[in-house]
Amino acid sequence: MALRGGGRWARLGSALRGRSSGPRDAGDTPQHRDLRDALRKIIDKEINPFVDKWEEEGQFPAHKVFKILGQAGFLGVDKPTEYGGMGLDFSYNIAVAEELGNIRCGGITMAIGVQAGMATPALTRFGSHELKKEFLVPTIAGDFVACLGVSEPGAGSDVANIKTTAVRKGDEYVINGGKMWITSGSQADWMCLLANTSKGPPHRNKSLICLPMNLPGIHIAKKIDKLGMRSSDTAQIFFEDVRVPCKNLIGEEGKGFTYQMLQFQEERLWGAATALIPMETIIQETIEYTRQRKVFGQPVLHNQTVHFRLAELATEVELLRSLLRRAVALYVEGNDVTKFASMAKLKAGRLIREVTDSCLQFWGGMGFTSEVLVSRFYRDFRLMSIGGGTDETMLSIICKYMDILPRK
């Protein structure tokens, strides 16, 4: 199957594969920069001019935006060419994630991350050829919007505690329960659903199922009104005797928890990557504002407290970038980077809170309005310390790998 982007995008993927510079250079080679440059043109033309409107409306047109990105190949950078992807290694996925930070809101970047890196990895690795043709190909092409159904009102970071069930009856699963905080939930064509398929131990009784969202018994209860990430619709969804064919099972029954855990390394590295450019942007816009804004006869920037703090923050951003690059290089070489991925996500979540809070303070009253980017990012990126595993969960994982976590 040819690359869905076709033409110059297919040639770009082929050229990038042919000029791979090795994992030790992961993330910052001429090949990575070519990919980022192509994506930046789409962001500047097709996304940023409309962000303010979509933020105000509380939803961006996912099908339209994803179709543009899909035609260009950006929804399947590291997916097999057989199914429409570019077939590149994970470092190119991180390059894309970092470049998406140029979008002037967090919600659209988050939704793209769900589409390309959260709803599809297990399907790509473990799904049947038929399932990949039915769900993966149109998702990579941007014809389908995908969502991930893991979190529930009583189970966020504690994935093992989910209550949604999928009971096998004949050649179908009958699904009952509900999911919460579902990114793109009100626009999605299908969900990668994690459900309990037996009453066994909680780490071995879960399965992943490709669930079309137009089936009888699926109810979009509400679109959740959030503090930030406003252009990304987030839904609460209930299932009432929803019937789906057993052939929609991804991989083996009972392996869903394991499959979900396997992709957390990639999700967390992706999340850390998306924070870098927003932090740099806010620091730079704060420099420009405080340089021209005068208080008591001199620019705000001339206060040592201000320029020293901005220098500290810029240094911390570069340190995070170095940690991320090291983790990605090790991961591309085939290493387990769970500890480093957890460290990167923890640091990204805490640092972006520091950056937005400190910079908002230097904007004074303007920082408390909705007219400046720093206030939007202050709201949007507070989620980074919560979603995809809380800071506290990251600390527990790091402690486990340091062998300092108390044993039960």
Short mmCIF file of C-alpha atoms in Angstrom, two decimals:
data_model
loop_
_atom_site.label_atom_id
_atom_site.label_comp_id
_atom_site.label_asym_id
_atom_site.label_seq_id
_atom_site.Cartn_x
_atom_site.Cartn_y
_atom_site.Cartn_z
CA MET A 1 0.00 0.00 0.00
CA ALA A 2 1.42 3.39 -0.93
CA LEU A 3 1.95 6.17 1.58
CA ARG A 4 -1.42 7.85 1.90
CA GLY A 5 0.14 11.27 1.63
CA GLY A 6 1.25 10.41 -1.88
CA GLY A 7 3.55 12.49 -4.10
CA ARG A 8 6.15 14.61 -2.37
CA TRP A 9 5.12 13.35 1.10
CA ALA A 10 5.79 9.75 0.10
CA ARG A 11 9.13 10.85 -1.33
CA LEU A 12 9.90 12.73 1.89
CA GLY A 13 9.32 9.61 4.00
CA SER A 14 11.42 7.51 1.65
CA ALA A 15 14.20 10.07 1.63
CA LEU A 16 14.24 10.35 5.42
CA ARG A 17 14.45 6.57 5.80
CA GLY A 18 17.33 6.49 3.35
CA ARG A 19 19.31 9.17 5.19
CA SER A 20 18.96 7.92 8.76
CA SER A 21 21.77 9.33 10.91
CA GLY A 22 21.60 6.78 13.71
CA PRO A 23 19.95 6.76 17.12
CA ARG A 24 22.68 8.68 18.92
CA ASP A 25 21.71 11.77 16.90
CA ALA A 26 18.02 11.17 17.62
CA GLY A 27 15.92 14.25 17.18
CA ASP A 28 18.24 16.86 15.71
CA THR A 29 19.58 15.92 12.29
CA PRO A 30 18.96 17.57 8.90
CA GLN A 31 16.43 14.81 8.25
CA HIS A 32 14.48 15.58 11.41
CA ARG A 33 14.58 19.27 10.57
CA ASP A 34 13.21 18.63 7.07
CA LEU A 35 10.22 16.88 8.61
CA ARG A 36 9.70 19.68 11.12
CA ASP A 37 9.91 22.36 8.44
CA ALA A 38 7.18 20.64 6.43
CA LEU A 39 4.94 20.40 9.49
CA ARG A 40 5.56 24.03 10.47
CA LYS A 41 4.16 25.19 7.12
CA ILE A 42 0.91 23.34 7.82
CA ILE A 43 0.71 24.76 11.36
CA ASP A 44 1.23 28.32 10.13
CA LYS A 45 -1.30 28.02 7.28
CA GLU A 46 -3.98 25.59 8.41
CA ILE A 47 -4.04 25.72 12.22
CA ASN A 48 -2.71 28.85 13.94
CA PRO A 49 -4.86 31.35 12.01
CA PHE A 50 -7.97 29.63 13.44
CA VAL A 51 -6.87 28.75 16.98
CA ASP A 52 -8.53 31.73 18.68
CA LYS A 53 -11.85 30.91 17.01
CA TRP A 54 -11.65 27.24 17.97
CA GLU A 55 -10.70 28.10 21.54
CA GLU A 56 -13.73 30.35 21.82
CA GLU A 57 -16.01 27.68 20.33
CA GLY A 58 -14.62 25.00 22.65
CA GLN A 59 -13.82 22.57 19.84
CA PHE A 60 -11.64 22.36 16.75
CA PRO A 61 -12.82 20.54 13.58
CA ALA A 62 -10.89 17.33 14.12
CA HIS A 63 -11.90 15.65 10.86
CA LYS A 64 -10.78 18.64 8.80
CA VAL A 65 -7.48 19.18 10.61
CA PHE A 66 -6.63 15.49 10.79
CA LYS A 67 -7.34 15.04 7.08
CA ILE A 68 -4.81 17.76 6.28
CA LEU A 69 -2.23 16.21 8.59
CA GLY A 70 -3.04 12.71 7.34
CA GLN A 71 -2.60 13.63 3.69
CA ALA A 72 0.82 15.00 4.61
CA GLY A 73 1.78 11.80 6.48
CA PHE A 74 2.02 13.31 9.96
CA LEU A 75 -0.44 10.93 11.64
CA GLY A 76 1.68 7.88 10.89
CA VAL A 77 5.30 9.00 11.02
CA ASP A 78 6.50 5.83 12.76
CA LYS A 79 3.76 3.54 11.46
CA PRO A 80 4.40 0.84 8.79
CA THR A 81 4.30 1.99 5.18
CA GLU A 82 2.03 -0.99 4.46
CA TYR A 83 -0.74 0.83 6.32
CA GLY A 84 -0.02 4.34 5.07
CA GLY A 85 2.70 5.41 7.51
CA MET A 86 6.14 6.84 6.80
CA GLY A 87 7.94 3.91 8.45
CA LEU A 88 10.41 6.11 10.34
CA ASP A 89 11.83 5.44 13.79
CA PHE A 90 10.42 6.92 17.00
CA SER A 91 12.85 9.83 17.05
CA TYR A 92 10.97 11.33 14.10
CA ASN A 93 7.73 11.03 16.06
CA ILE A 94 9.35 13.07 18.82
CA ALA A 95 10.54 15.66 16.28
CA VAL A 96 6.93 16.02 15.16
CA ALA A 97 5.75 16.27 18.77
CA GLU A 98 8.22 19.04 19.49
CA GLU A 99 7.24 20.98 16.36
CA LEU A 100 3.57 20.71 17.27
CA GLY A 101 4.49 22.94 20.21
CA ASN A 102 4.31 25.83 17.74
CA ILE A 103 0.50 25.51 17.76
CA ARG A 104 -0.73 28.41 19.85
CA CYS A 105 -2.83 26.29 22.19
CA GLY A 106 -2.35 22.97 23.94
CA GLY A 107 -5.65 21.31 23.04
CA ILE A 108 -5.02 20.58 19.37
CA THR A 109 -1.56 19.19 20.05
CA MET A 110 -3.05 16.92 22.71
CA ALA A 111 -5.72 15.62 20.32
CA ILE A 112 -3.11 14.92 17.64
CA GLY A 113 -1.12 13.00 20.24
CA VAL A 114 -4.13 10.81 21.01
CA GLN A 115 -4.73 10.20 17.30
CA ALA A 116 -1.15 9.34 16.39
CA GLY A 117 0.40 8.03 19.58
CA MET A 118 -2.19 6.82 22.08
CA ALA A 119 -5.15 5.21 20.30
CA THR A 120 -3.11 3.35 17.67
CA PRO A 121 0.17 1.87 19.05
CA ALA A 122 -1.39 -1.36 20.39
CA LEU A 123 -3.40 -1.79 17.19
CA THR A 124 -0.24 -1.30 15.16
CA ARG A 125 1.78 -3.82 17.18
CA PHE A 126 -0.77 -6.50 18.00
CA GLY A 127 -3.88 -6.03 15.83
CA SER A 128 -4.85 -8.37 13.02
CA HIS A 129 -4.30 -7.35 9.42
CA GLU A 130 -8.05 -7.01 8.99
CA LEU A 131 -8.37 -4.70 12.01
CA LYS A 132 -5.50 -2.56 10.76
CA LYS A 133 -7.15 -2.19 7.37
CA GLU A 134 -10.47 -1.28 8.98
CA PHE A 135 -9.25 1.13 11.68
CA LEU A 136 -5.53 1.94 11.41
CA VAL A 137 -5.39 2.86 7.71
CA PRO A 138 -8.19 5.47 7.83
CA THR A 139 -6.84 6.84 11.14
CA ILE A 140 -3.38 7.41 9.67
CA ALA A 141 -5.00 8.96 6.60
CA GLY A 142 -7.06 11.32 8.75
CA ASP A 143 -10.37 9.91 7.52
CA PHE A 144 -11.21 8.61 11.02
CA VAL A 145 -10.88 10.42 14.33
CA ALA A 146 -9.77 8.06 17.09
CA CYS A 147 -10.04 8.26 20.86
CA LEU A 148 -8.65 6.20 23.72
CA GLY A 149 -11.06 4.76 26.31
CA VAL A 150 -9.08 4.00 29.45
CA SER A 151 -9.86 6.55 32.19
CA GLU A 152 -13.03 6.29 34.25
CA PRO A 153 -14.49 8.37 37.09
CA GLY A 154 -12.83 6.03 39.60
CA ALA A 155 -9.75 5.04 37.59
CA GLY A 156 -7.28 7.54 36.14
CA SER A 157 -3.64 6.77 36.84
CA ASP A 158 -4.85 3.57 38.55
CA VAL A 159 -5.59 1.77 35.28
CA ALA A 160 -6.01 -1.63 36.95
CA ASN A 161 -9.10 -0.30 38.76
CA ILE A 162 -11.33 0.22 35.70
CA LYS A 163 -14.86 -1.19 35.95
CA THR A 164 -16.12 -1.25 32.33
CA THR A 165 -16.86 -4.80 31.23
CA ALA A 166 -16.91 -6.60 27.89
CA VAL A 167 -18.64 -9.97 28.33
CA ARG A 168 -18.29 -12.51 25.55
CA LYS A 169 -21.62 -13.81 24.24
CA GLY A 170 -21.25 -15.99 21.20
CA ASP A 171 -19.19 -14.15 18.62
CA GLU A 172 -19.75 -10.74 20.24
CA TYR A 173 -18.68 -8.77 23.28
CA VAL A 174 -21.42 -6.98 25.22
CA ILE A 175 -20.01 -3.81 26.76
CA ASN A 176 -21.34 -1.97 29.81
CA GLY A 177 -19.82 0.83 31.85
CA GLY A 178 -18.46 4.28 31.18
CA LYS A 179 -15.36 6.29 30.35
CA MET A 180 -14.29 9.76 31.46
CA TRP A 181 -11.96 12.49 30.17
CA ILE A 182 -12.07 11.12 26.62
CA THR A 183 -10.15 13.44 24.28
CA SER A 184 -11.99 13.87 20.94
CA GLY A 185 -14.78 11.74 22.42
CA SER A 186 -17.64 13.70 20.89
CA GLN A 187 -16.08 13.65 17.39
CA ALA A 188 -14.47 10.20 17.34
CA ASP A 189 -15.31 7.53 14.77
CA TRP A 190 -13.83 4.74 16.91
CA MET A 191 -12.38 4.12 20.35
CA CYS A 192 -9.50 1.95 21.46
CA LEU A 193 -11.37 0.63 24.51
CA LEU A 194 -9.84 -1.01 27.57
CA ALA A 195 -12.37 -3.22 29.35
CA ASN A 196 -12.50 -6.14 31.75
CA THR A 197 -13.15 -9.32 29.75
CA SER A 198 -12.96 -11.71 32.71
CA LYS A 199 -13.08 -11.71 36.52
CA GLY A 200 -9.44 -12.71 36.92
CA PRO A 201 -6.54 -10.74 38.48
CA PRO A 202 -6.77 -7.02 37.55
CA HIS A 203 -3.53 -7.04 35.55
CA ARG A 204 -4.57 -10.07 33.50
CA ASN A 205 -8.31 -9.64 32.94
CA LYS A 206 -8.34 -6.67 30.60
CA SER A 207 -8.48 -6.48 26.82
CA LEU A 208 -8.28 -3.78 24.16
CA ILE A 209 -11.12 -3.62 21.64
CA CYS A 210 -11.66 -1.48 18.53
CA LEU A 211 -15.07 0.03 19.20
CA PRO A 212 -16.95 1.92 16.44
CA MET A 213 -18.59 4.94 18.07
CA ASN A 214 -21.81 4.75 16.03
CA LEU A 215 -23.07 1.54 17.62
CA PRO A 216 -26.40 1.40 19.50
CA GLY A 217 -26.00 1.83 23.26
CA ILE A 218 -23.14 4.35 23.14
CA HIS A 219 -24.15 7.60 24.82
CA ILE A 220 -22.08 10.79 24.81
CA ALA A 221 -23.25 12.03 28.20
CA LYS A 222 -21.65 15.45 28.02
CA LYS A 223 -18.79 17.50 26.70
CA ILE A 224 -16.77 18.45 29.77
CA ASP A 225 -16.15 22.14 30.47
CA LYS A 226 -12.44 22.36 31.33
CA LEU A 227 -10.07 24.95 32.82
CA GLY A 228 -7.81 24.73 29.78
CA MET A 229 -7.26 22.75 26.56
CA ARG A 230 -10.53 24.33 25.52
CA SER A 231 -10.26 23.68 21.77
CA SER A 232 -10.03 19.93 22.43
CA ASP A 233 -13.41 18.39 23.15
CA THR A 234 -13.38 16.06 26.15
CA ALA A 235 -16.32 13.75 26.73
CA GLN A 236 -17.92 11.50 29.30
CA ILE A 237 -19.26 8.38 27.60
CA PHE A 238 -21.54 5.57 28.77
CA PHE A 239 -22.01 2.08 27.31
CA GLU A 240 -25.29 0.19 27.67
CA ASP A 241 -25.33 -3.33 26.23
CA VAL A 242 -23.12 -2.29 23.31
CA ARG A 243 -22.45 -5.25 21.02
CA VAL A 244 -19.19 -5.46 19.09
CA PRO A 245 -17.78 -8.43 17.14
CA CYS A 246 -15.12 -10.49 18.95
CA LYS A 247 -12.90 -10.06 15.89
CA ASN A 248 -12.43 -6.44 17.01
CA LEU A 249 -10.23 -7.67 19.86
CA ILE A 250 -6.68 -6.29 19.61
CA GLY A 251 -4.17 -9.10 20.09
CA GLU A 252 -4.90 -11.63 22.84
CA GLU A 253 -7.71 -11.53 25.35
CA GLY A 254 -6.44 -10.62 28.82
CA LYS A 255 -3.35 -8.78 27.53
CA GLY A 256 -4.91 -5.30 27.37
CA PHE A 257 -3.30 -3.99 30.55
CA THR A 258 0.13 -5.13 29.34
CA TYR A 259 -0.39 -3.60 25.90
CA GLN A 260 -1.46 -0.31 27.50
CA MET A 261 1.59 -0.22 29.79
CA LEU A 262 3.94 -0.84 26.87
CA GLN A 263 2.97 2.40 25.15
CA PHE A 264 3.28 4.62 28.22
CA GLN A 265 7.00 5.15 27.55
CA GLU A 266 6.19 6.65 24.17
CA GLU A 267 3.23 8.68 25.45
CA ARG A 268 5.30 10.28 28.20
CA LEU A 269 8.23 11.12 25.96
CA TRP A 270 5.77 12.63 23.47
CA GLY A 271 4.20 14.72 26.21
CA ALA A 272 7.55 16.06 27.38
CA ALA A 273 8.49 16.93 23.80
CA THR A 274 5.32 18.97 23.24
CA ALA A 275 6.18 21.20 26.23
CA LEU A 276 9.55 22.47 24.97
CA ILE A 277 8.53 25.03 22.34
CA PRO A 278 5.60 26.43 24.35
CA MET A 279 8.03 27.17 27.19
CA GLU A 280 10.53 28.76 24.84
CA THR A 281 7.77 30.80 23.20
CA ILE A 282 6.47 32.12 26.51
CA ILE A 283 9.97 33.01 27.70
CA GLN A 284 10.70 34.87 24.45
CA GLU A 285 7.36 36.72 24.42
CA THR A 286 7.94 37.69 28.04
CA ILE A 287 11.38 39.05 27.17
CA GLU A 288 9.88 41.15 24.38
CA TYR A 289 7.04 42.43 26.57
CA THR A 290 9.19 43.28 29.61
CA ARG A 291 11.75 44.99 27.38
CA GLN A 292 9.20 47.55 26.15
CA ARG A 293 7.01 47.73 29.28
CA LYS A 294 8.34 50.42 31.63
CA VAL A 295 7.76 50.68 35.36
CA PHE A 296 9.26 53.49 37.45
CA GLY A 297 11.07 54.84 34.43
CA GLN A 298 12.86 51.68 33.28
CA PRO A 299 11.97 48.50 31.38
CA VAL A 300 10.71 45.68 33.58
CA LEU A 301 13.36 43.46 32.00
CA HIS A 302 16.13 45.58 33.52
CA ASN A 303 15.21 44.38 36.99
CA GLN A 304 17.72 41.73 38.00
CA THR A 305 14.97 39.57 39.48
CA VAL A 306 13.31 39.41 36.06
CA HIS A 307 16.25 38.75 33.76
CA PHE A 308 17.89 36.32 36.19
CA ARG A 309 14.65 34.34 36.47
CA LEU A 310 14.22 34.18 32.70
CA ALA A 311 17.81 32.94 32.38
CA GLU A 312 17.16 30.24 34.98
CA LEU A 313 14.03 29.08 33.18
CA ALA A 314 15.76 28.97 29.78
CA THR A 315 18.52 26.85 31.31
CA GLU A 316 15.99 24.42 32.78
CA VAL A 317 14.29 24.05 29.39
CA GLU A 318 17.58 23.10 27.75
CA LEU A 319 18.29 20.55 30.49
CA LEU A 320 14.88 18.97 29.88
CA ARG A 321 15.63 18.83 26.15
CA SER A 322 18.90 17.02 26.87
CA LEU A 323 17.16 14.46 29.09
CA LEU A 324 14.53 13.91 26.42
CA ARG A 325 17.11 13.44 23.65
CA ARG A 326 19.04 10.93 25.75
CA ALA A 327 15.88 8.95 26.54
CA VAL A 328 14.76 8.91 22.90
CA ALA A 329 18.19 7.79 21.69
CA LEU A 330 18.22 4.93 24.18
CA TYR A 331 14.65 3.96 23.28
CA VAL A 332 15.40 3.88 19.55
CA GLU A 333 18.32 1.54 20.35
CA GLY A 334 15.85 -0.83 22.01
CA ASN A 335 16.37 -0.01 25.68
CA ASP A 336 13.74 0.20 28.42
CA VAL A 337 13.53 3.90 29.25
CA THR A 338 10.60 3.78 31.67
CA LYS A 339 12.61 5.59 34.35
CA PHE A 340 13.88 8.31 31.99
CA ALA A 341 10.45 8.74 30.36
CA SER A 342 8.90 9.17 33.80
CA MET A 343 11.60 11.67 34.76
CA ALA A 344 11.05 13.63 31.54
CA LYS A 345 7.28 13.79 32.02
CA LEU A 346 7.65 14.75 35.69
CA LYS A 347 10.12 17.50 34.88
CA ALA A 348 8.10 18.77 31.91
CA GLY A 349 4.92 19.05 33.96
CA ARG A 350 6.60 20.85 36.84
CA LEU A 351 8.78 23.08 34.68
CA ILE A 352 6.00 24.32 32.41
CA ARG A 353 4.05 25.28 35.53
CA GLU A 354 7.07 27.25 36.72
CA VAL A 355 7.59 28.91 33.35
CA THR A 356 3.99 29.98 32.84
CA ASP A 357 3.53 31.10 36.45
CA SER A 358 6.77 33.11 36.59
CA CYS A 359 6.25 34.70 33.18
CA LEU A 360 2.60 35.52 33.86
CA GLN A 361 3.75 37.44 36.94
CA PHE A 362 6.08 39.57 34.81
CA TRP A 363 3.15 40.46 32.51
CA GLY A 364 1.34 42.03 35.46
CA GLY A 365 -2.34 42.78 34.86
CA MET A 366 -2.09 41.81 31.19
CA GLY A 367 -1.12 38.31 32.23
CA PHE A 368 -4.46 37.93 33.97
CA THR A 369 -6.41 38.52 30.76
CA SER A 370 -7.35 36.11 28.00
CA GLU A 371 -5.68 38.34 25.42
CA VAL A 372 -2.15 37.00 25.83
CA LEU A 373 -0.67 33.58 25.15
CA VAL A 374 0.90 33.20 28.59
CA SER A 375 -2.52 33.02 30.27
CA ARG A 376 -3.73 30.36 27.81
CA PHE A 377 -0.64 28.24 28.33
CA TYR A 378 -0.93 28.76 32.11
CA ARG A 379 -4.35 27.09 31.88
CA ASP A 380 -3.60 24.52 29.19
CA PHE A 381 -0.40 23.02 30.49
CA ARG A 382 -1.49 22.62 34.09
CA LEU A 383 -2.83 19.33 32.75
CA MET A 384 0.67 18.00 32.10
CA SER A 385 1.15 17.15 35.78
CA ILE A 386 -2.19 15.29 35.83
CA GLY A 387 -2.98 13.61 32.51
CA GLY A 388 -1.09 10.56 31.25
CA GLY A 389 0.03 9.74 34.78
CA THR A 390 0.20 12.24 37.64
CA ASP A 391 3.42 13.67 39.03
CA GLU A 392 2.93 11.40 42.02
CA THR A 393 2.66 8.34 39.77
CA MET A 394 5.85 9.37 37.97
CA LEU A 395 7.65 9.72 41.30
CA SER A 396 6.48 6.26 42.37
CA ILE A 397 7.81 4.76 39.12
CA ILE A 398 11.14 6.52 39.50
CA CYS A 399 11.39 5.35 43.12
CA LYS A 400 10.66 1.79 42.00
CA TYR A 401 13.51 1.88 39.50
CA MET A 402 15.79 3.36 42.16
CA ASP A 403 14.76 0.49 44.48
CA ILE A 404 13.67 2.91 47.20
CA LEU A 405 9.90 2.37 47.02
CA PRO A 406 8.62 0.67 50.22
CA ARG A 407 7.43 -2.85 49.51
CA LYS A 408 3.88 -3.82 50.41
#
